[in-house]
Every structure is written in C-alpha cells, then in structure tokens.
XYZ file of C-alpha atoms in Angstrom:
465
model
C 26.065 -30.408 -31.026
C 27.224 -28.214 -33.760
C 25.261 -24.369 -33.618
C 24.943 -21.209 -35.465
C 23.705 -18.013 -34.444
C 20.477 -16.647 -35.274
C 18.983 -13.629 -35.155
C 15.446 -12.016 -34.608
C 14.053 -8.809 -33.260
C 14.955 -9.827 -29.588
C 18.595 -10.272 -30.348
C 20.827 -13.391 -31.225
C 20.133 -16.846 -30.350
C 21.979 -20.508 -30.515
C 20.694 -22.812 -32.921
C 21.038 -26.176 -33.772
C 22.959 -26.206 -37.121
C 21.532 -28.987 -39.255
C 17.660 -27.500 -38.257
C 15.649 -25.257 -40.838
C 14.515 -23.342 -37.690
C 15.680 -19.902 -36.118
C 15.658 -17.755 -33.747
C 11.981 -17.693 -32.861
C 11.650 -21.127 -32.508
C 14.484 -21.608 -31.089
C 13.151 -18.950 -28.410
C 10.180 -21.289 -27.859
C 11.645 -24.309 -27.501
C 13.977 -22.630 -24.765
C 11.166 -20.555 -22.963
C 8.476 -23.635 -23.150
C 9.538 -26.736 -21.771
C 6.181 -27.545 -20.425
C 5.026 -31.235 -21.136
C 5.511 -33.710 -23.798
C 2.406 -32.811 -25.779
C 4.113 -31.436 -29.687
C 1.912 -29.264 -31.911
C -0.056 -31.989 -33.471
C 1.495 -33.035 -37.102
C -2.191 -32.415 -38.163
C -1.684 -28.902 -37.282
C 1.522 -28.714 -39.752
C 0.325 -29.816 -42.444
C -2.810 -27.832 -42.243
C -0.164 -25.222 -42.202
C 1.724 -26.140 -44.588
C -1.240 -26.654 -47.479
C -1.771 -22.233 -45.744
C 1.128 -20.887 -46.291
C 1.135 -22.874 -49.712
C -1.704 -21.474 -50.637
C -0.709 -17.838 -49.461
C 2.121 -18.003 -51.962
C 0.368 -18.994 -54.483
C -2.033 -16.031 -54.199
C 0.354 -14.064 -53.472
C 2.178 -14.479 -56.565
C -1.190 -14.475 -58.418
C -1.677 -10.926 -56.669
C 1.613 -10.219 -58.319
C 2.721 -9.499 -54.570
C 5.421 -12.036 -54.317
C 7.646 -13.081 -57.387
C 7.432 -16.172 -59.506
C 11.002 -17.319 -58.376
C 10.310 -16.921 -54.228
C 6.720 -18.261 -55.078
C 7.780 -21.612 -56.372
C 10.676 -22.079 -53.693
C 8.122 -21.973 -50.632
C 5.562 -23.875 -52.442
C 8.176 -27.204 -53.159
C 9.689 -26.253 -49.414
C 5.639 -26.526 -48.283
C 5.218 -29.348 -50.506
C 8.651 -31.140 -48.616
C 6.268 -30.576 -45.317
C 3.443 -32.651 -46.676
C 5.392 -35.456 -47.444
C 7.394 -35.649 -44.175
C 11.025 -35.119 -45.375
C 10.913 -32.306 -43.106
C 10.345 -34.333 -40.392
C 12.045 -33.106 -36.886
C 12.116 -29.748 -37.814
C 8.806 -28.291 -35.777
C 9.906 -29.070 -32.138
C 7.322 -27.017 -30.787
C 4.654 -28.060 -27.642
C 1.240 -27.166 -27.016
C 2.087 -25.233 -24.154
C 3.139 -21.799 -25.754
C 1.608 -18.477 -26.427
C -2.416 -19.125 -27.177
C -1.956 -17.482 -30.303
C 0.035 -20.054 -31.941
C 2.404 -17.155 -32.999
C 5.448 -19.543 -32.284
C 4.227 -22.428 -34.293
C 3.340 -19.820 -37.230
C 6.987 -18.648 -36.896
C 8.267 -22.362 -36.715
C 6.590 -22.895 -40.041
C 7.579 -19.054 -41.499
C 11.336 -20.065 -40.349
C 11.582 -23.929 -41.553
C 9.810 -22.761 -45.084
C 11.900 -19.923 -45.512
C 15.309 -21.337 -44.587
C 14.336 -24.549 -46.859
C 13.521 -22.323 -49.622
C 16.799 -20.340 -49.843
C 18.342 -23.731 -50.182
C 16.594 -24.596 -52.742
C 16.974 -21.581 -54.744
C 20.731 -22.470 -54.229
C 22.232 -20.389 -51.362
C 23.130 -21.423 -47.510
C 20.424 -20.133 -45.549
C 23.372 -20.357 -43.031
C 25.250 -17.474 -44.497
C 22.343 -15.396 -47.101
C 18.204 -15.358 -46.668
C 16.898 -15.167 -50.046
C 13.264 -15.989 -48.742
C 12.722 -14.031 -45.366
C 10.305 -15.820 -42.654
C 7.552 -13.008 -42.069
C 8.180 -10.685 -45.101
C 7.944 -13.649 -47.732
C 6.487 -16.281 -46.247
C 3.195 -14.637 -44.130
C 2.905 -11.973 -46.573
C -0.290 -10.591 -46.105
C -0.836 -12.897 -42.793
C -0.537 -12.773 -39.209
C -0.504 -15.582 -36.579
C -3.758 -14.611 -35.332
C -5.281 -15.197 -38.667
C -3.290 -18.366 -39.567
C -3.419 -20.505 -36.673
C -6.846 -20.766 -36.466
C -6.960 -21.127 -40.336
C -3.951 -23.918 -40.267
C -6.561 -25.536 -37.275
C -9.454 -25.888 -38.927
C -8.005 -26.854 -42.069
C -6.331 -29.714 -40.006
C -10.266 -30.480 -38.731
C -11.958 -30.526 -41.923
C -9.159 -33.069 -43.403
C -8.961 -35.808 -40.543
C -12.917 -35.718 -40.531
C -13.253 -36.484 -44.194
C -9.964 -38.433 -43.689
C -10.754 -40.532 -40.374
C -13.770 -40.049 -38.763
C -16.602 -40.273 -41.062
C -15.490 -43.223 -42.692
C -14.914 -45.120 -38.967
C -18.616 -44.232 -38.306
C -19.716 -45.886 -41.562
C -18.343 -48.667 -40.705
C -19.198 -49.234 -37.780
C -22.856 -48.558 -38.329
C -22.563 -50.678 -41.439
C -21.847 -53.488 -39.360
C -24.643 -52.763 -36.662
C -27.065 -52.587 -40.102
C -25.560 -56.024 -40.892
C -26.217 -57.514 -37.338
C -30.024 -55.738 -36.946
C -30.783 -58.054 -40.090
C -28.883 -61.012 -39.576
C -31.151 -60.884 -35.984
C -34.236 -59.635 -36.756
C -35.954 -62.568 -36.243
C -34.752 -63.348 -32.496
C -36.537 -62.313 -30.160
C -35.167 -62.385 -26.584
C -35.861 -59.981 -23.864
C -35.896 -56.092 -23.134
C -34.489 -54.864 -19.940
C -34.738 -51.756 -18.267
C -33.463 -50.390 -14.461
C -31.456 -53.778 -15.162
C -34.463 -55.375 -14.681
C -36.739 -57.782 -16.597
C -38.965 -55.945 -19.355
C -40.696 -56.872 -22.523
C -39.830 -58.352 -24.965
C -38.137 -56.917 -28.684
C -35.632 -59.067 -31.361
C -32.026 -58.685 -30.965
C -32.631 -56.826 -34.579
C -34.076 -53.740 -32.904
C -31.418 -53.494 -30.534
C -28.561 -53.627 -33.004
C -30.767 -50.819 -35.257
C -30.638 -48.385 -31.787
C -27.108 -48.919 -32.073
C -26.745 -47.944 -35.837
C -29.393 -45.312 -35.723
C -26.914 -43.473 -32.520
C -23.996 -43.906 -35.198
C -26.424 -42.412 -38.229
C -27.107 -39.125 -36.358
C -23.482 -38.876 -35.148
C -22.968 -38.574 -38.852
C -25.746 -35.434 -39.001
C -23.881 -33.681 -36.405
C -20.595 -33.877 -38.000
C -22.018 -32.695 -40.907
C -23.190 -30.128 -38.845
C -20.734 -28.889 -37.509
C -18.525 -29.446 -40.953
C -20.048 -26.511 -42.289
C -19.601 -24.039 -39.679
C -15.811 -24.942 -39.220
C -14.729 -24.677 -42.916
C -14.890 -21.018 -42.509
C -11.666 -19.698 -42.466
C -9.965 -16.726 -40.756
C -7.069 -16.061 -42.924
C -7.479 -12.626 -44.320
C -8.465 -11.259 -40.887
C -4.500 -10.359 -39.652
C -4.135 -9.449 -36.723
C -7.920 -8.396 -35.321
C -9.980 -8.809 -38.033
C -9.346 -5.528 -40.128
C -7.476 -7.541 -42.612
C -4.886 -4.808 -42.075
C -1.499 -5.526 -44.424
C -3.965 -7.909 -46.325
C -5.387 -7.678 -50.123
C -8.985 -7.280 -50.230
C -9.399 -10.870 -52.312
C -6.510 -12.309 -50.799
C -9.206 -14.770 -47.891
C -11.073 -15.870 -50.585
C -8.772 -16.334 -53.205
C -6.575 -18.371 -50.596
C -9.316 -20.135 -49.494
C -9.677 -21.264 -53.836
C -6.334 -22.618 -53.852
C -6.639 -24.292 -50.649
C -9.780 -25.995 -52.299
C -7.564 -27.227 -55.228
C -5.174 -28.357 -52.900
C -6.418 -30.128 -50.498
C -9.476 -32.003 -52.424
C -11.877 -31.845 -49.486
C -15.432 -32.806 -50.262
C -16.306 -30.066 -47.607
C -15.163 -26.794 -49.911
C -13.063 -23.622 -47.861
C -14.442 -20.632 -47.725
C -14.080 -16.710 -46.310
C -15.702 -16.406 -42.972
C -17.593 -13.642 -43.475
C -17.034 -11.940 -40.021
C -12.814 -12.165 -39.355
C -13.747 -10.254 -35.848
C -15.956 -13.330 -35.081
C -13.039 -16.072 -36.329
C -10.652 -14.832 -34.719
C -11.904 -13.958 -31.159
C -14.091 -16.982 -31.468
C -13.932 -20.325 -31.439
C -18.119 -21.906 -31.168
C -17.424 -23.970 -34.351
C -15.422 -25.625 -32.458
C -16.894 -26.286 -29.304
C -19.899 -27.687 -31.633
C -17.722 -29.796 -32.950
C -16.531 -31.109 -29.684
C -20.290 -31.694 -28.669
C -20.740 -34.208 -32.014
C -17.807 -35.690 -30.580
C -18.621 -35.534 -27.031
C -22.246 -36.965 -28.030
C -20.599 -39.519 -30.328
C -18.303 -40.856 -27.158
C -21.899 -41.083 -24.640
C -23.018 -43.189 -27.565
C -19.874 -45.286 -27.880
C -19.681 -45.585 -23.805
C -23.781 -46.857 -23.898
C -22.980 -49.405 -27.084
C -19.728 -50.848 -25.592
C -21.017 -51.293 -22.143
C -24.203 -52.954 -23.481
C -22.010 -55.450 -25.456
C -19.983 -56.234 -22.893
C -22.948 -56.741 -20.077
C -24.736 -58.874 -22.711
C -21.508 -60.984 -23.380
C -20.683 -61.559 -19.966
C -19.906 -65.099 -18.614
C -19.967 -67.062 -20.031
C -21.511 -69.401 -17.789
C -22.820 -67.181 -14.481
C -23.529 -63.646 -16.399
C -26.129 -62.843 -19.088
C -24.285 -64.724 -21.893
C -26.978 -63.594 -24.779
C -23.770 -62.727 -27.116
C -20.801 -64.566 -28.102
C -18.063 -62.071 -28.485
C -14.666 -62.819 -30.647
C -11.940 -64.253 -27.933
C -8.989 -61.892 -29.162
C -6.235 -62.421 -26.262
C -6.236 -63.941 -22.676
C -7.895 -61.788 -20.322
C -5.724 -63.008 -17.142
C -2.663 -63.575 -15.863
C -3.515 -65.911 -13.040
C -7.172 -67.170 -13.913
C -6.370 -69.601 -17.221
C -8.803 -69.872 -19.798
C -10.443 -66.511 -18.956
C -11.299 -63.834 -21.627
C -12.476 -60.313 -21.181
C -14.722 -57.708 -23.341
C -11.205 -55.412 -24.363
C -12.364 -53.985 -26.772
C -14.981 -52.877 -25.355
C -12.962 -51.728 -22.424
C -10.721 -49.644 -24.772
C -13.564 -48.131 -26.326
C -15.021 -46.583 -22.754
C -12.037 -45.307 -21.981
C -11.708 -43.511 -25.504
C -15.211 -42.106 -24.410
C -14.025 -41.033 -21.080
C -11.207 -39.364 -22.040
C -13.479 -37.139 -25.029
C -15.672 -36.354 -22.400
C -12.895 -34.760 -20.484
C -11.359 -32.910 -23.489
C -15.047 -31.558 -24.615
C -14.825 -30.002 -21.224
C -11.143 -28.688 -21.732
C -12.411 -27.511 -25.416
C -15.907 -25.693 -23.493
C -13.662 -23.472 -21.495
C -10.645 -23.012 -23.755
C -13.607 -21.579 -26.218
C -14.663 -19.060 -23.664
C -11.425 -17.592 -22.757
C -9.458 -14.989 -24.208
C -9.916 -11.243 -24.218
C -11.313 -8.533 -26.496
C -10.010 -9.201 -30.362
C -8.806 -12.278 -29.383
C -8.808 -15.876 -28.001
C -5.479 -17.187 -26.730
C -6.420 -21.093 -26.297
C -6.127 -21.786 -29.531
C -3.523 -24.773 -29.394
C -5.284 -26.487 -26.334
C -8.293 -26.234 -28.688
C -6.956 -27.844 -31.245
C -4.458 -30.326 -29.649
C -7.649 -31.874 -27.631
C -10.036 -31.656 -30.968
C -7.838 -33.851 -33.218
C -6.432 -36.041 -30.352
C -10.684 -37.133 -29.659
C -11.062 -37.297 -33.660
C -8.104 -39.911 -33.615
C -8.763 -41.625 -30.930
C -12.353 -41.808 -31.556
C -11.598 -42.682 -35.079
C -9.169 -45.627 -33.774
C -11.097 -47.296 -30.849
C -14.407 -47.672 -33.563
C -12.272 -49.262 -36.269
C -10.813 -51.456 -33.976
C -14.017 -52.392 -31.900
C -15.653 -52.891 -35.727
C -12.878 -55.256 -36.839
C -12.150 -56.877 -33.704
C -15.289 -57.133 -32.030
C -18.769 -56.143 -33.233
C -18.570 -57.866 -37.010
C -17.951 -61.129 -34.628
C -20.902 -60.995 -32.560
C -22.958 -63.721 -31.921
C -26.316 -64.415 -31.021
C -26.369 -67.715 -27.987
C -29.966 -68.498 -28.956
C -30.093 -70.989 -26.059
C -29.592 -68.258 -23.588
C -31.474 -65.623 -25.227
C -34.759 -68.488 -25.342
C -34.409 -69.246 -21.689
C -34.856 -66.181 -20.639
C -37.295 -65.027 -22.919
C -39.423 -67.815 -21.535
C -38.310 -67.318 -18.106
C -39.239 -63.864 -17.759
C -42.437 -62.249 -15.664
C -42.710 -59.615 -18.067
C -44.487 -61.520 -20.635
C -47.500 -60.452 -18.659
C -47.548 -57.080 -19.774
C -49.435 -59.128 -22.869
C -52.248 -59.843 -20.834
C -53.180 -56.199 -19.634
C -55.555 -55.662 -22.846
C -57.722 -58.576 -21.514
C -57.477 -59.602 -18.197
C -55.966 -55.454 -16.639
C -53.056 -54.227 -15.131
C -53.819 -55.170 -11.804
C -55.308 -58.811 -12.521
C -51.676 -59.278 -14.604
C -49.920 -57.943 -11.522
C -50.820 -60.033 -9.340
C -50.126 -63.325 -11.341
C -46.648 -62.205 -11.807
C -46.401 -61.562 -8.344
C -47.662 -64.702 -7.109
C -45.583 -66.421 -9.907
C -42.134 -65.117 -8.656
C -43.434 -65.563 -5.081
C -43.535 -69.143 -5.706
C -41.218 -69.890 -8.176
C -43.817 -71.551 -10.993
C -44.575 -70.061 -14.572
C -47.091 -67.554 -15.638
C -49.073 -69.510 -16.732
C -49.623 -72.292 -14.210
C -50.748 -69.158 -11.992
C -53.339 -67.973 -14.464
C -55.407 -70.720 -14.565
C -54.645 -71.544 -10.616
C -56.099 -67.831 -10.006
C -58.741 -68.456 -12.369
C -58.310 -65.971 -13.999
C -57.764 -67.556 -17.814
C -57.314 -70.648 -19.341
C -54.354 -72.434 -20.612
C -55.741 -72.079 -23.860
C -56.108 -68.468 -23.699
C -52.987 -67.813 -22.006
C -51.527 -69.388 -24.943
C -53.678 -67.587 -27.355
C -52.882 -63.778 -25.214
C -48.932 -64.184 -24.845
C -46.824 -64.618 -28.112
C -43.525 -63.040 -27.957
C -42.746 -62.711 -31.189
C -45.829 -60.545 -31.327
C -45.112 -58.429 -28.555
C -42.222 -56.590 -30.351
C -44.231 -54.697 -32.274
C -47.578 -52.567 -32.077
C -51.174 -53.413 -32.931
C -54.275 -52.121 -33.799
C-alpha cells in the first residue's frame, strides 16, 4: 500500500495515500483495534449535517470566509451522499469523548476541501482540520451534538413510522374480529371470556403509547450541546453561534422535531438522561414486542396438538428433518430483537452514569447501542407487520370449541346463583368430565332454561348495569 506522512501535534504518522484522513485518525485506528463495531454511519452523517452547519454560521458570523465556507459545506455535502464512503475507519471502542471520530470528520472534510478548492491536500492545506473546520467547537460539544442529531433523524426516519404500522394493522385485525368471541386466559389457565377484537386493541393500544414515549423523549433529546466547547463555558465560541447552528441545522435536516440550544451546556455535556429516557421508550417498546410476539406465537401453535386459535402466514420450512413443519419466525426474530434492547438499555443505564466532573466519557457506547435498538427495533416490526401479523387468521372452529368447552363460563352465574354455588358446579363438572350445564340442573341448583338464559358469551365481554 502506497503512504504519505502526516503530521499532528504528537509527531509524524504513516498514512494510507488515497484516504482523506490524517494523522489523528490514523493514530486511532493504530491505538484501537478493539472489536468490529465502526462508529455507526448514523453518527457521520449527523456529523456531517454539524460541521455543515458550523460553517455556515461561521461564515454568517463573518468568522470563516466565503471561499473555505463553501469548500467544507460541498466536502460535508459529499458525506451525506456516501461518495466518501471508506474514509471514517473508526470503532466504537476509542476515547469516550468521541474526540477521534470528531477529528476523523475535521481531517476527511478538510483534506476533501483543499481538493476541491484545487490544491493536493498531499502537498498544501488550504482548509486546516481544527482551525477551519471546528471553529468555534470542541469534541466534547460535537459528539454529543452529531449523536443526537443522528437520534432525532432515524426516529422520524425509522421508528415512528414502523410503529404506525404495525399498530395500524393490529387496528385493522381488532375490527375485522370484533365480533369473535373465544376465550380469555390467565396463569395459562382457562378464564372468561372477551372477542379476539379486544385482544388485538391491547396490542395496538401497547404500540399507541410507545408512540407517547417517543414523543417524549423526542423533545428532551433535540437539545443540543454544540456551543458548550469543551465544559460548558462555550469558551472559543460566539455567543449566538448554538443557536444560530442549531437554525441551520433546522433548514438542513427538515426534521419535524425542530433543534434547539440546550439551555444548560454544563448539563449536555456531562449528561446524558435524555438518553437513557430514550432507551426506556425503547426498552418498554421491546417488553411490549416480547409479550405481542410470544402471544401470537402460543395462540398459533400446532396446528393440530397446541392452541391453534390463529392461522399464521407459512413463510419458509421450519425443519430440516421434520417435513411439512412450520414455525412462528417471525415471531422468534422479533423476541430476540427484544432481548437484545433489553440488554443494551442496561449498557445505555450505566454508560449514562459514568464519567467524571465536566464530563461523560461513554458517549460512543451510548450512542452505538441507541441507534443499533432503533434499527433493529425498527426492522424486526416491519418485518413481523409484513410477514406475519397483516396475515393472521382467526380458526373459528378452534376458537368455538373452546369457548364452549371452558369451566369459566361460570363466572356468569355468580350474580344469581354465588361464588361458591358456581364453584362447585365447575368443580364437579371437570371432576367428571360433563358440561356446565348438565351439572346445574343435576345439583339442582338451576334449570336448563335458566342456565341458558344466565350464560351468553357474547355478553360476558363486556360490563352491565
């Protein structure tokens, strides 16, 4: 491999010729080779729309000239639409500030710039890295900011729109079966009765507030640090320069959730709560997920010698030595989506509470684990929508056999006859294997024509007066 030799305030280093980085990155890459995990692409664009933006105010500031100003800008803009691509090498597992990604981006934007404006950053740096390109910025500022910007966009972007469809569909389904009833179960056990409608609207209804707390939690996070430097003073900084970034950013990105100044940098930089609330929607959103998808699968199962009160969509065989059998995969995938948010909420819980004085250093394990639970989260309920829940079934014959099977259609008779009178003739019932009703009018205790009258299913799914 053809190199050339950079240099940085540590001294001279190798690097790859045909790379926009230098010697910082460089330095990284070298002192870091921990893992496989890259700084999310998420993370550099939300970087890249930054130090955009910086420019641009910059330049508005009359802080950075016109010519410099419009080089980073199209070398920020080259980012965005991936023809940069294999120039940010960088893993997760650096320094906790991010300061080596920040410099990645600084070095790639900088070197790309110079070229544009017609030089070889090889041989002459018209744009410099840190003097140019984080004017007025510091890593501690901009990583967070480049994070949350990176947050706010695959929300809008992914998430929200997978959880509308998803509870779309379950709003479909709770109509389409609002009229069959079949039985309730609790403790896996027999209970009364309710129409497949209600269940599918518990389902939509978890999806609905999952919505609320992402909304929630939308508002705290688009509260940006940039402006803060290095501990919050804002020292190197113009006074406007957070909330006039935090404009262009606006214009930039399009977000329906606007940027703004946090008003407290001490608090953005040195904290990260926002986050860890979002991480609880998400962590909330994947218990939800985990109950729906195991409840779909347990009612699907079969489908002769389970429950069997859903069909399910047969997407691929489910064995490779039983033919004919099909399993509940998406449903499968889903749970271990959930699983897996549940262990990076905990990863995102303690990352959050780390870090000393002016400062938290977890910031890429924060956001590495944050956008890898909104994508995967996003994924598994697209493809459980498509590929499973619009499909669902209702096996009517099933669902009425054990409707009229089940004991628990006594709990209709406690208004007239009391608890322990019912008791006992569903006792005695399942003792001997006969129906309710042939043991209420053996014990005497009604007649067939009242039992008749007392226990309606379809009216025990609601209440009366």
């Amino acid at each position: 491999m053809d190199y050339r030799i950079e240099k940085d305030t540590m001294g001279e280093m190798k690097v790859p010729n045909d790379k926009y980085w230098a010697a910082q990155t460089q330095r990284s890459v070298e002192n870091f080779p921990i893992g496989n995990e890259k700084m999310p692409k998420e993370v550099i664009e939300g970087f890249a729309y930054l130090k955009k933006a910086c420019a641009i105010t910059n330049n508005n500031l009359k802080r950075l000239d016109d010519t410099k100003c419009l080089a980073i800008t199209e070398a920020c803009d080259e980012v965005l639409k991936g023809k940069l691509e294999g120039n940010f090498p960088l893993v997760v597992w650096q320094t906790g500030s991010g300061t080596q990604s920040n410099m990645n981006m600084n070095e790639v934007v900088a070197n790309r710039a110079t070229e544009i404006l017609g030089k070889d950053f090889r041989v002459e740096k018209l744009v410099h890295p840190n003097d140019d390109v984080n004017k007025g910025q510091s890593s501690n500022d901009t990583y967070p900011t480049a994070m949350r910007i990176s947050f706010v966009m695959e929300l809008q972007k992914q998430l929200i729109p997978a959880i509308k469809s998803l509870k779309q569909t379950f709003e479909q389904k709770s109509q389409e079966f609002k009229n069959i009833v079949k039985i309730g179960r609790t403790h896996l056990q027999d209970a009364t009765p309710l129409t497949l409608g209600q269940e599918m609207s518990g389902y939509a209804d978890m999806l609905n507030k999952a919505l609320m707390q992402v909304d929630d939690a939308l508002k705290y996070l688009v509260e940006l640090a940039i402006g803060g430097t290095a501990v919050g003073t804002g020292l190197n900084s113009h006074p406007q320069f957070s909330p006039m970034v935090c404009e262009v950013l606006n214009d930039l990105t399009k977000t329906e959730y606007k940027f703004k100044s946090h008003p407290n940098k001490f608090h953005a930089l040195t904290s990260h709560d926002a986050e860890v609330f979002l991480s609880g929607a998400l962590n909330a959103l994947a218990s939800n997920l985990m109950k729906i998808a195991n409840d779909i699968r347990w009612l699907a199962s079969g489908p002769r010698c389970g429950i069997g009160e859903l069909n399910i969509p047969e997407n691929e065989p489910g064995s490779s030595i039983m033919p004919g059998k099909v399993n509940p995969t998406q449903s499968e995938a889903m749970t271990m989506v959930a699983v897996q948010v549940m262990g990076n909420h905990t990863t995102v819980s303690v990352a959050a509470s780390q870090g000393n004085f002016e400062l938290n250093v977890f910031k890429p394990v924060i956001a590495y684990n944050l956008l890898q639970s909104i994508n995967l989260l996003s994924g598994t309920m697209h493809a459980f929508n498509d590929k499973c829940a619009i499909g669902i079934q209702a096996n009517k014959e099933n669902i009425n056999r054990y409707l009229n099977d089940s004991l628990m259609l006594v709990t209709a008779l406690n208004p007239y006859i009391g608890y322990e009178n019912a008791a006992k003739i569903a006792k005695t019932a399942h003792k001997n294997g006969t129906t309710l009703k042939e043991e209420a009018v053996a014990l005497g205790l009604l007649t067939n024509e009242e039992f008749e009258k007392y226990v309606k299913p379809e009216e025990m799914t609601y209440p009366k007066e």
